[in-house]
Amino acid sequence: MKILILCSDNSCLSQIAQGWLQSFDRTLIVHSAGISPAIEVHPLAVQTLASSGIDISHHKPEAVEEYIDAPWDYVITVSRDAEENCPAFTGKVRNLIHTSFYNPARAKGTPESIAGEFRRISNQVKMKMYDLYCDEIQNGGYGPTCTCGANRFCRCN
């Protein structure tokens, strides 16, 4: 199972999502990339996941162009910017899922409040990725279908 997670700069949200998904199942091949990659993974993203026993300290931001020709079981966007600017993949993409989270790298305030935002968002990402893993990925992409028809991962009902 090959999964690509996209965000705007691949320094925070997509790295957190990649870390969580990989922690649920080590057999998954999970990559993350950005539309305009940053120079490094945000230190608070690394620290936040480390507090949960997940090591992403070796991760480096990557450009989506490096993955555009590959086939993917899932391409998951985790930011509005990535959804709006998601490139057309030339490789086969079996499932394209759009989600959006607040980017904690934009948080302002004291170091403690910013760290709190990273923890809060990391928990939201963890829950969303775990639902996706349980409902979709474990079932080979044949998880529940929403009755509204929006997509296979909608939870409106």
mmCIF file of C-alpha atoms in Angstrom:
data_model
loop_
_atom_site.group_PDB
_atom_site.id
_atom_site.type_symbol
_atom_site.label_atom_id
_atom_site.label_comp_id
_atom_site.label_asym_id
_atom_site.label_seq_id
_atom_site.Cartn_x
_atom_site.Cartn_y
_atom_site.Cartn_z
ATOM 1 C CA MET A 1 0.000 0.000 0.000
ATOM 2 C CA LYS A 2 1.565 3.276 -1.156
ATOM 3 C CA ILE A 3 0.390 6.552 0.354
ATOM 4 C CA LEU A 4 1.470 10.118 -0.414
ATOM 5 C CA ILE A 5 0.511 12.961 1.912
ATOM 6 C CA LEU A 6 0.624 16.522 0.574
ATOM 7 C CA CYS A 7 0.667 19.939 2.191
ATOM 8 C CA SER A 8 1.981 23.322 1.175
ATOM 9 C CA ASP A 9 5.562 23.122 2.459
ATOM 10 C CA ASN A 10 6.040 19.573 3.810
ATOM 11 C CA SER A 11 7.454 20.850 7.082
ATOM 12 C CA CYS A 12 4.614 20.248 9.495
ATOM 13 C CA LEU A 13 1.149 18.819 8.729
ATOM 14 C CA SER A 14 2.152 16.256 6.115
ATOM 15 C CA GLN A 15 5.133 15.181 8.217
ATOM 16 C CA ILE A 16 2.883 14.690 11.255
ATOM 17 C CA ALA A 17 0.353 12.723 9.178
ATOM 18 C CA GLN A 18 3.119 10.586 7.697
ATOM 19 C CA GLY A 19 4.497 9.830 11.152
ATOM 20 C CA TRP A 20 1.106 8.827 12.525
ATOM 21 C CA LEU A 21 0.128 6.657 9.558
ATOM 22 C CA GLN A 22 3.456 4.860 9.573
ATOM 23 C CA SER A 23 3.102 4.245 13.320
ATOM 24 C CA PHE A 24 -0.210 2.435 12.783
ATOM 25 C CA ASP A 25 1.245 -0.042 10.301
ATOM 26 C CA ARG A 26 4.950 -0.424 9.498
ATOM 27 C CA THR A 27 4.122 -2.300 6.284
ATOM 28 C CA LEU A 28 2.642 0.838 4.708
ATOM 29 C CA ILE A 29 4.836 2.802 2.317
ATOM 30 C CA VAL A 30 4.120 6.395 3.335
ATOM 31 C CA HIS A 31 5.749 9.465 1.814
ATOM 32 C CA SER A 32 5.004 13.135 2.223
ATOM 33 C CA ALA A 33 5.687 16.085 -0.025
ATOM 34 C CA GLY A 34 4.945 19.759 -0.427
ATOM 35 C CA ILE A 35 3.848 22.092 -3.194
ATOM 36 C CA SER A 36 6.729 24.453 -2.207
ATOM 37 C CA PRO A 37 8.942 22.467 0.188
ATOM 38 C CA ALA A 38 10.569 24.121 3.185
ATOM 39 C CA ILE A 39 14.231 23.785 4.083
ATOM 40 C CA GLU A 40 13.604 21.598 7.152
ATOM 41 C CA VAL A 41 10.901 19.822 9.095
ATOM 42 C CA HIS A 42 9.530 22.139 11.767
ATOM 43 C CA PRO A 43 11.328 21.382 15.067
ATOM 44 C CA LEU A 44 8.050 21.438 17.018
ATOM 45 C CA ALA A 45 6.566 18.830 14.654
ATOM 46 C CA VAL A 46 9.564 16.604 15.403
ATOM 47 C CA GLN A 47 9.301 17.283 19.138
ATOM 48 C CA THR A 48 5.538 16.755 19.275
ATOM 49 C CA LEU A 49 5.698 13.352 17.603
ATOM 50 C CA ALA A 50 8.756 12.357 19.635
ATOM 51 C CA SER A 51 6.664 12.856 22.786
ATOM 52 C CA SER A 52 4.386 10.103 21.396
ATOM 53 C CA GLY A 53 7.309 7.812 20.563
ATOM 54 C CA ILE A 54 7.400 8.607 16.838
ATOM 55 C CA ASP A 55 10.743 9.632 15.345
ATOM 56 C CA ILE A 56 10.573 11.885 12.288
ATOM 57 C CA SER A 57 13.881 13.617 13.025
ATOM 58 C CA HIS A 58 15.417 12.051 9.904
ATOM 59 C CA HIS A 59 12.653 13.343 7.588
ATOM 60 C CA LYS A 60 13.434 16.004 4.992
ATOM 61 C CA PRO A 61 10.904 18.140 3.109
ATOM 62 C CA GLU A 62 10.373 16.853 -0.424
ATOM 63 C CA ALA A 63 8.821 18.396 -3.541
ATOM 64 C CA VAL A 64 5.664 16.825 -4.937
ATOM 65 C CA GLU A 65 7.328 16.714 -8.372
ATOM 66 C CA GLU A 66 9.500 13.846 -7.103
ATOM 67 C CA TYR A 67 6.388 11.675 -6.754
ATOM 68 C CA ILE A 68 4.141 12.856 -9.580
ATOM 69 C CA ASP A 69 4.848 9.952 -11.962
ATOM 70 C CA ALA A 70 4.493 7.143 -9.414
ATOM 71 C CA PRO A 71 1.339 5.089 -8.871
ATOM 72 C CA TRP A 72 -0.369 5.649 -5.489
ATOM 73 C CA ASP A 73 -3.094 3.846 -3.614
ATOM 74 C CA TYR A 74 -3.828 7.093 -1.776
ATOM 75 C CA VAL A 75 -2.900 10.725 -2.218
ATOM 76 C CA ILE A 76 -4.078 12.685 0.810
ATOM 77 C CA THR A 77 -3.976 16.467 1.048
ATOM 78 C CA VAL A 78 -3.878 17.862 4.593
ATOM 79 C CA SER A 79 -4.126 21.577 3.860
ATOM 80 C CA ARG A 80 -6.439 23.783 1.827
ATOM 81 C CA ASP A 81 -3.462 25.104 -0.154
ATOM 82 C CA ALA A 82 -2.408 21.586 -1.147
ATOM 83 C CA GLU A 83 -5.959 20.742 -2.170
ATOM 84 C CA GLU A 84 -6.295 23.877 -4.297
ATOM 85 C CA ASN A 85 -2.857 23.467 -5.883
ATOM 86 C CA CYS A 86 -2.677 19.679 -6.083
ATOM 87 C CA PRO A 87 -0.945 18.870 -9.353
ATOM 88 C CA ALA A 88 -2.294 16.440 -11.898
ATOM 89 C CA PHE A 89 -0.556 13.144 -11.257
ATOM 90 C CA THR A 90 0.698 11.328 -14.325
ATOM 91 C CA GLY A 91 0.942 8.083 -12.359
ATOM 92 C CA LYS A 92 -2.199 6.200 -11.387
ATOM 93 C CA VAL A 93 -3.894 7.462 -8.200
ATOM 94 C CA ARG A 94 -6.503 5.041 -6.907
ATOM 95 C CA ASN A 95 -7.916 7.314 -4.164
ATOM 96 C CA LEU A 96 -7.582 11.081 -3.739
ATOM 97 C CA ILE A 97 -8.706 12.341 -0.326
ATOM 98 C CA HIS A 98 -8.811 15.996 0.715
ATOM 99 C CA THR A 99 -8.639 16.995 4.374
ATOM 100 C CA SER A 100 -7.620 20.276 5.905
ATOM 101 C CA PHE A 101 -6.079 21.157 9.236
ATOM 102 C CA TYR A 102 -4.952 24.427 10.775
ATOM 103 C CA ASN A 103 -1.185 24.695 10.357
ATOM 104 C CA PRO A 104 0.282 25.047 13.868
ATOM 105 C CA ALA A 105 3.442 26.553 12.373
ATOM 106 C CA ARG A 106 1.353 29.717 11.941
ATOM 107 C CA ALA A 107 0.439 29.891 15.637
ATOM 108 C CA LYS A 108 1.379 33.009 17.565
ATOM 109 C CA GLY A 109 1.878 33.451 21.280
ATOM 110 C CA THR A 110 4.103 32.129 24.011
ATOM 111 C CA PRO A 111 6.317 29.108 23.363
ATOM 112 C CA GLU A 112 3.997 27.090 25.627
ATOM 113 C CA SER A 113 0.854 28.105 23.733
ATOM 114 C CA ILE A 114 2.489 27.353 20.381
ATOM 115 C CA ALA A 115 3.623 23.931 21.632
ATOM 116 C CA GLY A 116 0.044 23.383 22.801
ATOM 117 C CA GLU A 117 -1.241 24.141 19.300
ATOM 118 C CA PHE A 118 1.166 21.571 17.862
ATOM 119 C CA ARG A 119 -0.124 18.956 20.316
ATOM 120 C CA ARG A 120 -3.758 19.849 19.591
ATOM 121 C CA ILE A 121 -3.333 19.641 15.822
ATOM 122 C CA SER A 122 -1.224 16.493 16.071
ATOM 123 C CA ASN A 123 -4.075 14.847 17.994
ATOM 124 C CA GLN A 124 -6.572 15.928 15.324
ATOM 125 C CA VAL A 125 -4.318 14.561 12.574
ATOM 126 C CA LYS A 126 -3.825 11.324 14.518
ATOM 127 C CA MET A 127 -7.590 10.793 14.872
ATOM 128 C CA LYS A 128 -8.267 11.545 11.193
ATOM 129 C CA MET A 129 -5.420 9.314 9.991
ATOM 130 C CA TYR A 130 -6.491 6.525 12.333
ATOM 131 C CA ASP A 131 -10.076 6.696 11.041
ATOM 132 C CA LEU A 132 -8.752 6.634 7.492
ATOM 133 C CA TYR A 133 -6.485 3.705 8.321
ATOM 134 C CA CYS A 134 -9.277 1.684 9.976
ATOM 135 C CA ASP A 135 -12.054 2.544 7.521
ATOM 136 C CA GLU A 136 -10.165 2.547 4.237
ATOM 137 C CA ILE A 137 -6.603 1.302 4.244
ATOM 138 C CA GLN A 138 -7.062 -1.876 6.268
ATOM 139 C CA ASN A 139 -9.900 -2.811 3.937
ATOM 140 C CA GLY A 140 -7.830 -2.308 0.809
ATOM 141 C CA GLY A 141 -9.640 0.865 -0.160
ATOM 142 C CA TYR A 142 -13.087 -0.674 0.167
ATOM 143 C CA GLY A 143 -14.192 1.062 3.337
ATOM 144 C CA PRO A 144 -17.559 2.627 3.962
ATOM 145 C CA THR A 145 -19.066 4.889 1.334
ATOM 146 C CA CYS A 146 -20.905 7.997 2.473
ATOM 147 C CA THR A 147 -24.531 8.195 1.383
ATOM 148 C CA CYS A 148 -24.091 11.831 0.280
ATOM 149 C CA GLY A 149 -21.756 10.678 -2.494
ATOM 150 C CA ALA A 150 -19.135 13.344 -1.764
ATOM 151 C CA ASN A 151 -16.358 10.805 -1.289
ATOM 152 C CA ARG A 152 -15.603 7.564 0.429
ATOM 153 C CA PHE A 153 -14.310 9.211 3.601
ATOM 154 C CA CYS A 154 -17.055 11.754 4.237
ATOM 155 C CA ARG A 155 -18.634 11.585 7.703
ATOM 156 C CA CYS A 156 -21.654 13.827 7.138
ATOM 157 C CA ASN A 157 -24.292 11.227 8.018
#
